[in-house]
Structure formats: C-alpha cells, structure tokens
C-alpha cells in the first residue's frame, strides 16, 4: 500500500495535466456537498464521479490501497454496535463510512495525479487573499507540502524497522530489553525522522529557503475551467437528485 500512497502515478492523462489548485477546489466541493446532504443519492453520485475520474486518469487497479483485515473488522464491529439501536442508526453509520471513504478517495486522487512539488505553490496561490489578514499562507503551504512528501518516506522507514526487528534474534539481550514492539519501532522511527528532518532542512536552506517551494505557482487554463464546470454540474445534479428522491 505504501508504494503508491500519496505518490504520483507516472501516467499521462487529462487529470494529471490539470492545475493542482483545480483539483483541490474540486475535492473541497465534493467533500462539502455530502457534509450538508448526507443522503444515498448524493453519495452515489459522488462515488460514480470519482470512479469516472479514476478511469479518465488512467489509474491502474494496483493503485488502490489494500487495507488490512482489521480495518474491515472495525467497520463491521461499528455496524454491530449500532444494530441494537435500530436500522436507522445502522443506515446513518453506513452513510458516515461511505462519506469517509469518498473523502479519502478524493484526497488520494490528488496525490496520485499531482506532483508533490506543485502542492505548495497551488496552496499559496489559493490562500493569497488571506495574506491581507497577515496570515502566514506561504509557511502553511510549505508545512502541508513537506508533510505530504515526508509521510510516504516515514511509512517506508517504519516497514524497514519492523522487518529489521523481526530478523533480530529473540534470545539476545537487546531483544529482551525492548520487548514492546510498538515502543521499539516508534522510538526508532522518531530518531530516523529527526535525522531526516535535519537533512531536509539543510537541503532546503542550500537551495534558497522555503520561499523556493512556493515559487512558480502556475495558473489555471481552459481545461481547468472545463473541469470545474463538470464538477459544479455534478454537484448540482446530485442536489437535484436528492430533492427528487
């Protein structure tokens, strides 16, 4: 799962060529509508739309993350807890789960179709009006971009640390001293993350500071206007379907 999580899938598609800010606006609209109208028609339209976007983006099936068994077990346990309350509670729980999966899928679509280097400039440009309120938009954009870039690296580091711990002899004094695997892995991950953060800070400073990360923000074009029109039309269609049902 970590191989493609929050990483761009290297294929050429109309979705990949869109401006990063357009995709962020689209995800915001897609997540905002089910929040106020959490009905099955609205959720169904959003799910179909995201599937169509994935097909247009030419994302292979291997891109989809393989969630562990305990994730589905927790979802099933949540449904069983709501059964004694009544069918309405189970239905509401299912809608909340569907909304969460839609939101995650929309967010992953941005990561799978957008280079991480375009995230910070797009965020800085979208938040430009907030600069008049003396809000540190550029700094926030840099933090978000670096977080998204470093998260896959952190997952990979944790996988390596877990594999190294499994290979360690179980009768060694070092193994007995760290008999809690969670604390052992997390402590090592924090140490590795601190070292990588220092190296990343030095590299950013050598390349001109954080201001270079928000430079060259790009701008939307005709294809972005068309994409936003399609997104707005889809949202309006979902609202109309909700009112008719």
JSON list of C-alpha atoms in Angstrom, two decimals:
[
{"chain": "A", "resi": 1, "resn": "UNK", "atom": "CA", "xyz": [0.00, 0.00, 0.00]},
{"chain": "A", "resi": 2, "resn": "UNK", "atom": "CA", "xyz": [2.78, 2.43, 0.82]},
{"chain": "A", "resi": 3, "resn": "UNK", "atom": "CA", "xyz": [4.28, 2.10, -2.65]},
{"chain": "A", "resi": 4, "resn": "UNK", "atom": "CA", "xyz": [1.69, 4.44, -4.16]},
{"chain": "A", "resi": 5, "resn": "UNK", "atom": "CA", "xyz": [0.18, 6.08, -1.11]},
{"chain": "A", "resi": 6, "resn": "UNK", "atom": "CA", "xyz": [0.43, 9.88, -1.52]},
{"chain": "A", "resi": 7, "resn": "UNK", "atom": "CA", "xyz": [2.70, 9.44, -4.55]},
{"chain": "A", "resi": 8, "resn": "UNK", "atom": "CA", "xyz": [2.05, 10.40, -8.14]},
{"chain": "A", "resi": 9, "resn": "UNK", "atom": "CA", "xyz": [1.28, 7.58, -10.54]},
{"chain": "A", "resi": 10, "resn": "UNK", "atom": "CA", "xyz": [3.51, 8.25, -13.58]},
{"chain": "A", "resi": 11, "resn": "UNK", "atom": "CA", "xyz": [0.97, 8.17, -16.40]},
{"chain": "A", "resi": 12, "resn": "UNK", "atom": "CA", "xyz": [-0.23, 10.87, -18.77]},
{"chain": "A", "resi": 13, "resn": "UNK", "atom": "CA", "xyz": [-3.90, 11.81, -18.58]},
{"chain": "A", "resi": 14, "resn": "UNK", "atom": "CA", "xyz": [-6.14, 14.90, -18.69]},
{"chain": "A", "resi": 15, "resn": "UNK", "atom": "CA", "xyz": [-6.45, 14.75, -14.91]},
{"chain": "A", "resi": 16, "resn": "UNK", "atom": "CA", "xyz": [-2.66, 14.78, -14.47]},
{"chain": "A", "resi": 17, "resn": "UNK", "atom": "CA", "xyz": [-2.41, 17.89, -16.64]},
{"chain": "A", "resi": 18, "resn": "UNK", "atom": "CA", "xyz": [-4.85, 19.90, -14.52]},
{"chain": "A", "resi": 19, "resn": "UNK", "atom": "CA", "xyz": [-3.57, 22.60, -12.20]},
{"chain": "A", "resi": 20, "resn": "UNK", "atom": "CA", "xyz": [-3.17, 21.36, -8.63]},
{"chain": "A", "resi": 21, "resn": "UNK", "atom": "CA", "xyz": [-5.41, 24.14, -7.29]},
{"chain": "A", "resi": 22, "resn": "UNK", "atom": "CA", "xyz": [-8.25, 22.99, -9.55]},
{"chain": "A", "resi": 23, "resn": "UNK", "atom": "CA", "xyz": [-8.10, 19.52, -8.03]},
{"chain": "A", "resi": 24, "resn": "UNK", "atom": "CA", "xyz": [-8.09, 20.96, -4.52]},
{"chain": "A", "resi": 25, "resn": "UNK", "atom": "CA", "xyz": [-11.16, 23.07, -5.25]},
{"chain": "A", "resi": 26, "resn": "UNK", "atom": "CA", "xyz": [-12.86, 20.03, -6.73]},
{"chain": "A", "resi": 27, "resn": "UNK", "atom": "CA", "xyz": [-12.13, 17.90, -3.68]},
{"chain": "A", "resi": 28, "resn": "UNK", "atom": "CA", "xyz": [-13.41, 20.69, -1.43]},
{"chain": "A", "resi": 29, "resn": "UNK", "atom": "CA", "xyz": [-16.71, 20.83, -3.32]},
{"chain": "A", "resi": 30, "resn": "UNK", "atom": "CA", "xyz": [-17.04, 17.05, -3.42]},
{"chain": "A", "resi": 31, "resn": "UNK", "atom": "CA", "xyz": [-16.47, 16.80, 0.35]},
{"chain": "A", "resi": 32, "resn": "UNK", "atom": "CA", "xyz": [-18.64, 19.80, 1.21]},
{"chain": "A", "resi": 33, "resn": "UNK", "atom": "CA", "xyz": [-21.80, 18.57, -0.50]},
{"chain": "A", "resi": 34, "resn": "UNK", "atom": "CA", "xyz": [-22.18, 15.21, 1.33]},
{"chain": "A", "resi": 35, "resn": "UNK", "atom": "CA", "xyz": [-21.41, 17.00, 4.59]},
{"chain": "A", "resi": 36, "resn": "UNK", "atom": "CA", "xyz": [-24.63, 19.01, 4.31]},
{"chain": "A", "resi": 37, "resn": "UNK", "atom": "CA", "xyz": [-26.64, 16.49, 2.27]},
{"chain": "A", "resi": 38, "resn": "UNK", "atom": "CA", "xyz": [-25.51, 13.05, 3.52]},
{"chain": "A", "resi": 39, "resn": "UNK", "atom": "CA", "xyz": [-28.07, 11.10, 1.51]},
{"chain": "A", "resi": 40, "resn": "UNK", "atom": "CA", "xyz": [-27.54, 7.98, -0.56]},
{"chain": "A", "resi": 41, "resn": "UNK", "atom": "CA", "xyz": [-28.32, 9.70, -3.89]},
{"chain": "A", "resi": 42, "resn": "UNK", "atom": "CA", "xyz": [-25.65, 12.33, -3.21]},
{"chain": "A", "resi": 43, "resn": "UNK", "atom": "CA", "xyz": [-23.12, 9.76, -2.04]},
{"chain": "A", "resi": 44, "resn": "UNK", "atom": "CA", "xyz": [-23.90, 7.56, -5.03]},
{"chain": "A", "resi": 45, "resn": "UNK", "atom": "CA", "xyz": [-23.31, 10.41, -7.47]},
{"chain": "A", "resi": 46, "resn": "UNK", "atom": "CA", "xyz": [-20.02, 11.29, -5.78]},
{"chain": "A", "resi": 47, "resn": "UNK", "atom": "CA", "xyz": [-18.84, 7.66, -5.87]},
{"chain": "A", "resi": 48, "resn": "UNK", "atom": "CA", "xyz": [-19.70, 7.30, -9.57]},
{"chain": "A", "resi": 49, "resn": "UNK", "atom": "CA", "xyz": [-17.99, 10.61, -10.32]},
{"chain": "A", "resi": 50, "resn": "UNK", "atom": "CA", "xyz": [-14.80, 9.59, -8.52]},
{"chain": "A", "resi": 51, "resn": "UNK", "atom": "CA", "xyz": [-14.74, 6.26, -10.36]},
{"chain": "A", "resi": 52, "resn": "UNK", "atom": "CA", "xyz": [-15.07, 8.12, -13.66]},
{"chain": "A", "resi": 53, "resn": "UNK", "atom": "CA", "xyz": [-12.24, 10.47, -12.67]},
{"chain": "A", "resi": 54, "resn": "UNK", "atom": "CA", "xyz": [-10.07, 7.47, -11.85]},
{"chain": "A", "resi": 55, "resn": "UNK", "atom": "CA", "xyz": [-10.81, 5.97, -15.28]},
{"chain": "A", "resi": 56, "resn": "UNK", "atom": "CA", "xyz": [-10.04, 9.26, -17.05]},
{"chain": "A", "resi": 57, "resn": "UNK", "atom": "CA", "xyz": [-6.81, 9.49, -15.03]},
{"chain": "A", "resi": 58, "resn": "UNK", "atom": "CA", "xyz": [-5.87, 6.02, -16.28]},
{"chain": "A", "resi": 59, "resn": "UNK", "atom": "CA", "xyz": [-5.01, 4.80, -12.81]},
{"chain": "A", "resi": 60, "resn": "UNK", "atom": "CA", "xyz": [-4.28, 1.06, -12.69]},
{"chain": "A", "resi": 61, "resn": "UNK", "atom": "CA", "xyz": [-6.13, -1.15, -10.23]},
{"chain": "A", "resi": 62, "resn": "UNK", "atom": "CA", "xyz": [-2.88, -1.74, -8.39]},
{"chain": "A", "resi": 63, "resn": "UNK", "atom": "CA", "xyz": [-3.01, 1.89, -7.29]},
{"chain": "A", "resi": 64, "resn": "UNK", "atom": "CA", "xyz": [-5.84, 1.17, -4.87]},
{"chain": "A", "resi": 65, "resn": "UNK", "atom": "CA", "xyz": [-4.53, 0.55, -1.34]},
{"chain": "A", "resi": 66, "resn": "UNK", "atom": "CA", "xyz": [-5.01, -2.92, 0.13]},
{"chain": "A", "resi": 67, "resn": "UNK", "atom": "CA", "xyz": [-6.50, -2.19, 3.50]},
{"chain": "A", "resi": 68, "resn": "UNK", "atom": "CA", "xyz": [-5.70, -4.66, 6.32]},
{"chain": "A", "resi": 69, "resn": "UNK", "atom": "CA", "xyz": [-8.27, -7.08, 7.63]},
{"chain": "A", "resi": 70, "resn": "UNK", "atom": "CA", "xyz": [-8.57, -5.30, 10.98]},
{"chain": "A", "resi": 71, "resn": "UNK", "atom": "CA", "xyz": [-9.81, -2.15, 9.19]},
{"chain": "A", "resi": 72, "resn": "UNK", "atom": "CA", "xyz": [-12.81, -4.02, 7.80]},
{"chain": "A", "resi": 73, "resn": "UNK", "atom": "CA", "xyz": [-13.24, -5.79, 11.14]},
{"chain": "A", "resi": 74, "resn": "UNK", "atom": "CA", "xyz": [-13.52, -2.43, 12.92]},
{"chain": "A", "resi": 75, "resn": "UNK", "atom": "CA", "xyz": [-16.09, -1.25, 10.39]},
{"chain": "A", "resi": 76, "resn": "UNK", "atom": "CA", "xyz": [-18.11, -4.43, 10.92]},
{"chain": "A", "resi": 77, "resn": "UNK", "atom": "CA", "xyz": [-17.84, -4.04, 14.70]},
{"chain": "A", "resi": 78, "resn": "UNK", "atom": "CA", "xyz": [-19.14, -0.48, 14.43]},
{"chain": "A", "resi": 79, "resn": "UNK", "atom": "CA", "xyz": [-22.14, -1.70, 12.45]},
{"chain": "A", "resi": 80, "resn": "UNK", "atom": "CA", "xyz": [-22.86, -4.43, 15.01]},
{"chain": "A", "resi": 81, "resn": "UNK", "atom": "CA", "xyz": [-22.76, -1.89, 17.83]},
{"chain": "A", "resi": 82, "resn": "UNK", "atom": "CA", "xyz": [-25.49, 0.13, 16.09]},
{"chain": "A", "resi": 83, "resn": "UNK", "atom": "CA", "xyz": [-27.74, -2.86, 15.43]},
{"chain": "A", "resi": 84, "resn": "UNK", "atom": "CA", "xyz": [-29.43, -2.79, 18.86]},
{"chain": "A", "resi": 85, "resn": "UNK", "atom": "CA", "xyz": [-30.19, 0.91, 18.40]},
{"chain": "A", "resi": 86, "resn": "UNK", "atom": "CA", "xyz": [-32.17, 0.29, 15.26]},
{"chain": "A", "resi": 87, "resn": "UNK", "atom": "CA", "xyz": [-31.99, 0.18, 11.48]},
{"chain": "A", "resi": 88, "resn": "UNK", "atom": "CA", "xyz": [-31.86, 3.98, 11.26]},
{"chain": "A", "resi": 89, "resn": "UNK", "atom": "CA", "xyz": [-28.64, 4.02, 13.28]},
{"chain": "A", "resi": 90, "resn": "UNK", "atom": "CA", "xyz": [-27.08, 1.35, 11.06]},
{"chain": "A", "resi": 91, "resn": "UNK", "atom": "CA", "xyz": [-28.08, 3.31, 7.97]},
{"chain": "A", "resi": 92, "resn": "UNK", "atom": "CA", "xyz": [-26.59, 6.50, 9.37]},
{"chain": "A", "resi": 93, "resn": "UNK", "atom": "CA", "xyz": [-23.40, 4.65, 10.28]},
{"chain": "A", "resi": 94, "resn": "UNK", "atom": "CA", "xyz": [-23.15, 3.29, 6.72]},
{"chain": "A", "resi": 95, "resn": "UNK", "atom": "CA", "xyz": [-23.57, 6.80, 5.33]},
{"chain": "A", "resi": 96, "resn": "UNK", "atom": "CA", "xyz": [-20.79, 8.12, 7.58]},
{"chain": "A", "resi": 97, "resn": "UNK", "atom": "CA", "xyz": [-18.47, 5.31, 6.46]},
{"chain": "A", "resi": 98, "resn": "UNK", "atom": "CA", "xyz": [-19.31, 5.97, 2.81]},
{"chain": "A", "resi": 99, "resn": "UNK", "atom": "CA", "xyz": [-18.67, 9.69, 3.28]},
{"chain": "A", "resi": 100, "resn": "UNK", "atom": "CA", "xyz": [-15.29, 8.98, 4.88]},
{"chain": "A", "resi": 101, "resn": "UNK", "atom": "CA", "xyz": [-14.29, 6.66, 2.04]},
{"chain": "A", "resi": 102, "resn": "UNK", "atom": "CA", "xyz": [-15.37, 9.25, -0.55]},
{"chain": "A", "resi": 103, "resn": "UNK", "atom": "CA", "xyz": [-13.31, 11.93, 1.18]},
{"chain": "A", "resi": 104, "resn": "UNK", "atom": "CA", "xyz": [-10.25, 9.66, 1.38]},
{"chain": "A", "resi": 105, "resn": "UNK", "atom": "CA", "xyz": [-10.61, 8.59, -2.25]},
{"chain": "A", "resi": 106, "resn": "UNK", "atom": "CA", "xyz": [-10.89, 12.19, -3.44]},
{"chain": "A", "resi": 107, "resn": "UNK", "atom": "CA", "xyz": [-7.79, 13.14, -1.45]},
{"chain": "A", "resi": 108, "resn": "UNK", "atom": "CA", "xyz": [-5.84, 10.18, -2.80]},
{"chain": "A", "resi": 109, "resn": "UNK", "atom": "CA", "xyz": [-6.79, 11.17, -6.35]},
{"chain": "A", "resi": 110, "resn": "UNK", "atom": "CA", "xyz": [-4.95, 14.46, -5.84]},
{"chain": "A", "resi": 111, "resn": "UNK", "atom": "CA", "xyz": [-1.85, 12.64, -4.62]},
{"chain": "A", "resi": 112, "resn": "UNK", "atom": "CA", "xyz": [-1.97, 10.06, -7.42]},
{"chain": "A", "resi": 113, "resn": "UNK", "atom": "CA", "xyz": [-2.30, 12.66, -10.18]},
{"chain": "A", "resi": 114, "resn": "UNK", "atom": "CA", "xyz": [-0.28, 15.62, -8.87]},
{"chain": "A", "resi": 115, "resn": "UNK", "atom": "CA", "xyz": [3.47, 16.06, -8.31]},
{"chain": "A", "resi": 116, "resn": "UNK", "atom": "CA", "xyz": [4.19, 16.98, -4.72]},
{"chain": "A", "resi": 117, "resn": "UNK", "atom": "CA", "xyz": [6.23, 19.96, -5.96]},
{"chain": "A", "resi": 118, "resn": "UNK", "atom": "CA", "xyz": [3.00, 21.59, -7.23]},
{"chain": "A", "resi": 119, "resn": "UNK", "atom": "CA", "xyz": [1.09, 21.33, -3.95]},
{"chain": "A", "resi": 120, "resn": "UNK", "atom": "CA", "xyz": [2.80, 24.16, -2.05]},
{"chain": "A", "resi": 121, "resn": "UNK", "atom": "CA", "xyz": [2.65, 26.73, -4.91]},
{"chain": "A", "resi": 122, "resn": "UNK", "atom": "CA", "xyz": [-1.02, 25.94, -5.51]},
{"chain": "A", "resi": 123, "resn": "UNK", "atom": "CA", "xyz": [-1.89, 26.27, -1.81]},
{"chain": "A", "resi": 124, "resn": "UNK", "atom": "CA", "xyz": [0.00, 29.56, -1.63]},
{"chain": "A", "resi": 125, "resn": "UNK", "atom": "CA", "xyz": [-1.87, 30.93, -4.63]},
{"chain": "A", "resi": 126, "resn": "UNK", "atom": "CA", "xyz": [-5.28, 29.79, -3.39]},
{"chain": "A", "resi": 127, "resn": "UNK", "atom": "CA", "xyz": [-4.60, 31.34, 0.01]},
{"chain": "A", "resi": 128, "resn": "UNK", "atom": "CA", "xyz": [-3.25, 34.61, -1.42]},
{"chain": "A", "resi": 129, "resn": "UNK", "atom": "CA", "xyz": [-6.29, 36.67, -0.25]},
{"chain": "A", "resi": 130, "resn": "UNK", "atom": "CA", "xyz": [-5.54, 35.62, 3.35]},
{"chain": "A", "resi": 131, "resn": "UNK", "atom": "CA", "xyz": [-2.22, 37.47, 3.25]},
{"chain": "A", "resi": 132, "resn": "UNK", "atom": "CA", "xyz": [-4.15, 40.71, 3.74]},
{"chain": "A", "resi": 133, "resn": "UNK", "atom": "CA", "xyz": [-5.11, 39.37, 7.18]},
{"chain": "A", "resi": 134, "resn": "UNK", "atom": "CA", "xyz": [-1.41, 38.79, 7.96]},
{"chain": "A", "resi": 135, "resn": "UNK", "atom": "CA", "xyz": [-1.87, 35.02, 7.89]},
{"chain": "A", "resi": 136, "resn": "UNK", "atom": "CA", "xyz": [1.35, 33.10, 7.08]},
{"chain": "A", "resi": 137, "resn": "UNK", "atom": "CA", "xyz": [-0.04, 31.41, 3.98]},
{"chain": "A", "resi": 138, "resn": "UNK", "atom": "CA", "xyz": [3.33, 30.54, 2.47]},
{"chain": "A", "resi": 139, "resn": "UNK", "atom": "CA", "xyz": [4.57, 28.92, 5.67]},
{"chain": "A", "resi": 140, "resn": "UNK", "atom": "CA", "xyz": [1.39, 26.87, 6.00]},
{"chain": "A", "resi": 141, "resn": "UNK", "atom": "CA", "xyz": [1.66, 25.76, 2.37]},
{"chain": "A", "resi": 142, "resn": "UNK", "atom": "CA", "xyz": [5.25, 24.65, 2.92]},
{"chain": "A", "resi": 143, "resn": "UNK", "atom": "CA", "xyz": [4.29, 22.68, 6.03]},
{"chain": "A", "resi": 144, "resn": "UNK", "atom": "CA", "xyz": [1.49, 20.88, 4.20]},
{"chain": "A", "resi": 145, "resn": "UNK", "atom": "CA", "xyz": [3.69, 20.10, 1.21]},
{"chain": "A", "resi": 146, "resn": "UNK", "atom": "CA", "xyz": [6.55, 18.77, 3.33]},
{"chain": "A", "resi": 147, "resn": "UNK", "atom": "CA", "xyz": [4.13, 16.68, 5.39]},
{"chain": "A", "resi": 148, "resn": "UNK", "atom": "CA", "xyz": [2.66, 15.08, 2.28]},
{"chain": "A", "resi": 149, "resn": "UNK", "atom": "CA", "xyz": [6.13, 14.47, 0.90]},
{"chain": "A", "resi": 150, "resn": "UNK", "atom": "CA", "xyz": [7.52, 13.00, 4.09]},
{"chain": "A", "resi": 151, "resn": "UNK", "atom": "CA", "xyz": [4.59, 10.74, 5.01]},
{"chain": "A", "resi": 152, "resn": "UNK", "atom": "CA", "xyz": [5.35, 8.01, 2.42]},
{"chain": "A", "resi": 153, "resn": "UNK", "atom": "CA", "xyz": [9.01, 8.09, 3.46]},
{"chain": "A", "resi": 154, "resn": "UNK", "atom": "CA", "xyz": [8.02, 7.65, 7.10]},
{"chain": "A", "resi": 155, "resn": "UNK", "atom": "CA", "xyz": [5.81, 4.67, 6.25]},
{"chain": "A", "resi": 156, "resn": "UNK", "atom": "CA", "xyz": [8.66, 3.07, 4.34]},
{"chain": "A", "resi": 157, "resn": "UNK", "atom": "CA", "xyz": [11.04, 3.65, 7.24]},
{"chain": "A", "resi": 158, "resn": "UNK", "atom": "CA", "xyz": [8.60, 2.01, 9.66]},
{"chain": "A", "resi": 159, "resn": "UNK", "atom": "CA", "xyz": [8.31, -1.01, 7.36]},
{"chain": "A", "resi": 160, "resn": "UNK", "atom": "CA", "xyz": [12.10, -1.35, 7.26]},
{"chain": "A", "resi": 161, "resn": "UNK", "atom": "CA", "xyz": [12.36, -1.02, 11.04]},
{"chain": "A", "resi": 162, "resn": "UNK", "atom": "CA", "xyz": [9.67, -3.66, 11.58]},
{"chain": "A", "resi": 163, "resn": "UNK", "atom": "CA", "xyz": [11.43, -6.03, 9.20]},
{"chain": "A", "resi": 164, "resn": "UNK", "atom": "CA", "xyz": [14.77, -5.45, 10.95]},
{"chain": "A", "resi": 165, "resn": "UNK", "atom": "CA", "xyz": [13.19, -6.12, 14.34]},
{"chain": "A", "resi": 166, "resn": "UNK", "atom": "CA", "xyz": [11.69, -9.40, 13.14]},
{"chain": "A", "resi": 167, "resn": "UNK", "atom": "CA", "xyz": [15.12, -10.52, 11.94]},
{"chain": "A", "resi": 168, "resn": "UNK", "atom": "CA", "xyz": [16.73, -9.82, 15.30]},
{"chain": "A", "resi": 169, "resn": "UNK", "atom": "CA", "xyz": [17.49, -12.97, 17.37]},
{"chain": "A", "resi": 170, "resn": "UNK", "atom": "CA", "xyz": [14.85, -13.41, 20.05]},
{"chain": "A", "resi": 171, "resn": "UNK", "atom": "CA", "xyz": [17.31, -14.70, 22.63]},
{"chain": "A", "resi": 172, "resn": "UNK", "atom": "CA", "xyz": [19.54, -11.62, 22.51]},
{"chain": "A", "resi": 173, "resn": "UNK", "atom": "CA", "xyz": [19.78, -9.19, 25.45]},
{"chain": "A", "resi": 174, "resn": "UNK", "atom": "CA", "xyz": [18.85, -6.32, 23.11]},
{"chain": "A", "resi": 175, "resn": "UNK", "atom": "CA", "xyz": [15.60, -8.03, 22.14]},
{"chain": "A", "resi": 176, "resn": "UNK", "atom": "CA", "xyz": [14.63, -8.63, 25.78]},
{"chain": "A", "resi": 177, "resn": "UNK", "atom": "CA", "xyz": [15.42, -5.02, 26.67]},
{"chain": "A", "resi": 178, "resn": "UNK", "atom": "CA", "xyz": [12.91, -3.79, 24.09]},
{"chain": "A", "resi": 179, "resn": "UNK", "atom": "CA", "xyz": [10.15, -6.39, 24.45]},
{"chain": "A", "resi": 180, "resn": "UNK", "atom": "CA", "xyz": [7.44, -3.90, 23.48]},
{"chain": "A", "resi": 181, "resn": "UNK", "atom": "CA", "xyz": [7.47, -3.85, 19.66]},
{"chain": "A", "resi": 182, "resn": "UNK", "atom": "CA", "xyz": [5.34, -0.72, 19.39]},
{"chain": "A", "resi": 183, "resn": "UNK", "atom": "CA", "xyz": [7.61, 1.40, 21.62]},
{"chain": "A", "resi": 184, "resn": "UNK", "atom": "CA", "xyz": [10.67, -0.06, 19.94]},
{"chain": "A", "resi": 185, "resn": "UNK", "atom": "CA", "xyz": [9.55, 0.79, 16.40]},
{"chain": "A", "resi": 186, "resn": "UNK", "atom": "CA", "xyz": [8.13, 4.21, 17.29]},
{"chain": "A", "resi": 187, "resn": "UNK", "atom": "CA", "xyz": [11.31, 5.23, 19.12]},
{"chain": "A", "resi": 188, "resn": "UNK", "atom": "CA", "xyz": [13.45, 4.22, 16.19]},
{"chain": "A", "resi": 189, "resn": "UNK", "atom": "CA", "xyz": [11.07, 5.95, 13.76]},
{"chain": "A", "resi": 190, "resn": "UNK", "atom": "CA", "xyz": [11.27, 9.19, 15.76]},
{"chain": "A", "resi": 191, "resn": "UNK", "atom": "CA", "xyz": [15.06, 9.05, 15.70]},
{"chain": "A", "resi": 192, "resn": "UNK", "atom": "CA", "xyz": [15.13, 8.42, 11.95]},
{"chain": "A", "resi": 193, "resn": "UNK", "atom": "CA", "xyz": [12.55, 11.18, 11.34]},
{"chain": "A", "resi": 194, "resn": "UNK", "atom": "CA", "xyz": [14.59, 13.67, 13.36]},
{"chain": "A", "resi": 195, "resn": "UNK", "atom": "CA", "xyz": [17.69, 12.88, 11.34]},
{"chain": "A", "resi": 196, "resn": "UNK", "atom": "CA", "xyz": [15.83, 13.13, 8.03]},
{"chain": "A", "resi": 197, "resn": "UNK", "atom": "CA", "xyz": [14.21, 16.42, 9.10]},
{"chain": "A", "resi": 198, "resn": "UNK", "atom": "CA", "xyz": [17.63, 17.90, 9.79]},
{"chain": "A", "resi": 199, "resn": "UNK", "atom": "CA", "xyz": [18.95, 16.76, 6.42]},
{"chain": "A", "resi": 200, "resn": "UNK", "atom": "CA", "xyz": [15.86, 18.11, 4.68]},
{"chain": "A", "resi": 201, "resn": "UNK", "atom": "CA", "xyz": [16.21, 21.48, 6.40]},
{"chain": "A", "resi": 202, "resn": "UNK", "atom": "CA", "xyz": [19.83, 21.75, 5.32]},
{"chain": "A", "resi": 203, "resn": "UNK", "atom": "CA", "xyz": [18.91, 20.86, 1.75]},
{"chain": "A", "resi": 204, "resn": "UNK", "atom": "CA", "xyz": [16.12, 23.46, 1.65]},
{"chain": "A", "resi": 205, "resn": "UNK", "atom": "CA", "xyz": [18.45, 26.13, 3.06]},
{"chain": "A", "resi": 206, "resn": "UNK", "atom": "CA", "xyz": [21.09, 25.29, 0.47]},
{"chain": "A", "resi": 207, "resn": "UNK", "atom": "CA", "xyz": [18.53, 25.73, -2.31]},
{"chain": "A", "resi": 208, "resn": "UNK", "atom": "CA", "xyz": [17.34, 29.16, -1.23]},
{"chain": "A", "resi": 209, "resn": "UNK", "atom": "CA", "xyz": [14.97, 28.55, 1.69]},
{"chain": "A", "resi": 210, "resn": "UNK", "atom": "CA", "xyz": [11.29, 27.67, 1.91]},
{"chain": "A", "resi": 211, "resn": "UNK", "atom": "CA", "xyz": [10.36, 30.50, -0.45]},
{"chain": "A", "resi": 212, "resn": "UNK", "atom": "CA", "xyz": [11.55, 28.39, -3.36]},
{"chain": "A", "resi": 213, "resn": "UNK", "atom": "CA", "xyz": [8.94, 25.74, -2.52]},
{"chain": "A", "resi": 214, "resn": "UNK", "atom": "CA", "xyz": [6.07, 28.17, -3.15]},
{"chain": "A", "resi": 215, "resn": "UNK", "atom": "CA", "xyz": [7.59, 29.79, -6.24]},
{"chain": "A", "resi": 216, "resn": "UNK", "atom": "CA", "xyz": [6.23, 29.26, -9.77]},
{"chain": "A", "resi": 217, "resn": "UNK", "atom": "CA", "xyz": [2.64, 28.57, -8.66]},
{"chain": "A", "resi": 218, "resn": "UNK", "atom": "CA", "xyz": [1.27, 28.05, -12.14]},
{"chain": "A", "resi": 219, "resn": "UNK", "atom": "CA", "xyz": [-2.18, 29.15, -13.15]},
{"chain": "A", "resi": 220, "resn": "UNK", "atom": "CA", "xyz": [-5.42, 27.56, -14.34]},
{"chain": "A", "resi": 221, "resn": "UNK", "atom": "CA", "xyz": [-6.23, 27.32, -18.02]},
{"chain": "A", "resi": 222, "resn": "UNK", "atom": "CA", "xyz": [-9.15, 26.39, -20.21]},
{"chain": "A", "resi": 223, "resn": "UNK", "atom": "CA", "xyz": [-9.03, 22.75, -19.25]},
{"chain": "A", "resi": 224, "resn": "UNK", "atom": "CA", "xyz": [-9.25, 23.77, -15.59]},
{"chain": "A", "resi": 225, "resn": "UNK", "atom": "CA", "xyz": [-12.33, 25.89, -16.28]},
{"chain": "A", "resi": 226, "resn": "UNK", "atom": "CA", "xyz": [-13.91, 22.93, -18.07]},
{"chain": "A", "resi": 227, "resn": "UNK", "atom": "CA", "xyz": [-13.05, 20.60, -15.19]},
{"chain": "A", "resi": 228, "resn": "UNK", "atom": "CA", "xyz": [-14.56, 22.96, -12.61]},
{"chain": "A", "resi": 229, "resn": "UNK", "atom": "CA", "xyz": [-17.68, 23.27, -14.77]},
{"chain": "A", "resi": 230, "resn": "UNK", "atom": "CA", "xyz": [-18.03, 19.49, -14.81]},
{"chain": "A", "resi": 231, "resn": "UNK", "atom": "CA", "xyz": [-17.55, 19.31, -11.03]},
{"chain": "A", "resi": 232, "resn": "UNK", "atom": "CA", "xyz": [-20.12, 22.04, -10.35]},
{"chain": "A", "resi": 233, "resn": "UNK", "atom": "CA", "xyz": [-22.58, 20.41, -12.76]},
{"chain": "A", "resi": 234, "resn": "UNK", "atom": "CA", "xyz": [-22.10, 17.07, -10.99]},
{"chain": "A", "resi": 235, "resn": "UNK", "atom": "CA", "xyz": [-22.74, 18.66, -7.60]},
{"chain": "A", "resi": 236, "resn": "UNK", "atom": "CA", "xyz": [-25.87, 20.41, -8.89]},
{"chain": "A", "resi": 237, "resn": "UNK", "atom": "CA", "xyz": [-27.06, 17.13, -10.39]},
{"chain": "A", "resi": 238, "resn": "UNK", "atom": "CA", "xyz": [-26.55, 15.42, -7.06]},
{"chain": "A", "resi": 239, "resn": "UNK", "atom": "CA", "xyz": [-28.56, 18.12, -5.29]},
{"chain": "A", "resi": 240, "resn": "UNK", "atom": "CA", "xyz": [-31.36, 17.81, -7.85]},
{"chain": "A", "resi": 241, "resn": "UNK", "atom": "CA", "xyz": [-31.41, 14.02, -7.42]},
{"chain": "A", "resi": 242, "resn": "UNK", "atom": "CA", "xyz": [-31.56, 14.47, -3.64]},
{"chain": "A", "resi": 243, "resn": "UNK", "atom": "CA", "xyz": [-34.54, 16.78, -3.94]},
{"chain": "A", "resi": 244, "resn": "UNK", "atom": "CA", "xyz": [-36.38, 14.42, -6.27]},
{"chain": "A", "resi": 245, "resn": "UNK", "atom": "CA", "xyz": [-35.99, 11.38, -4.00]}
]
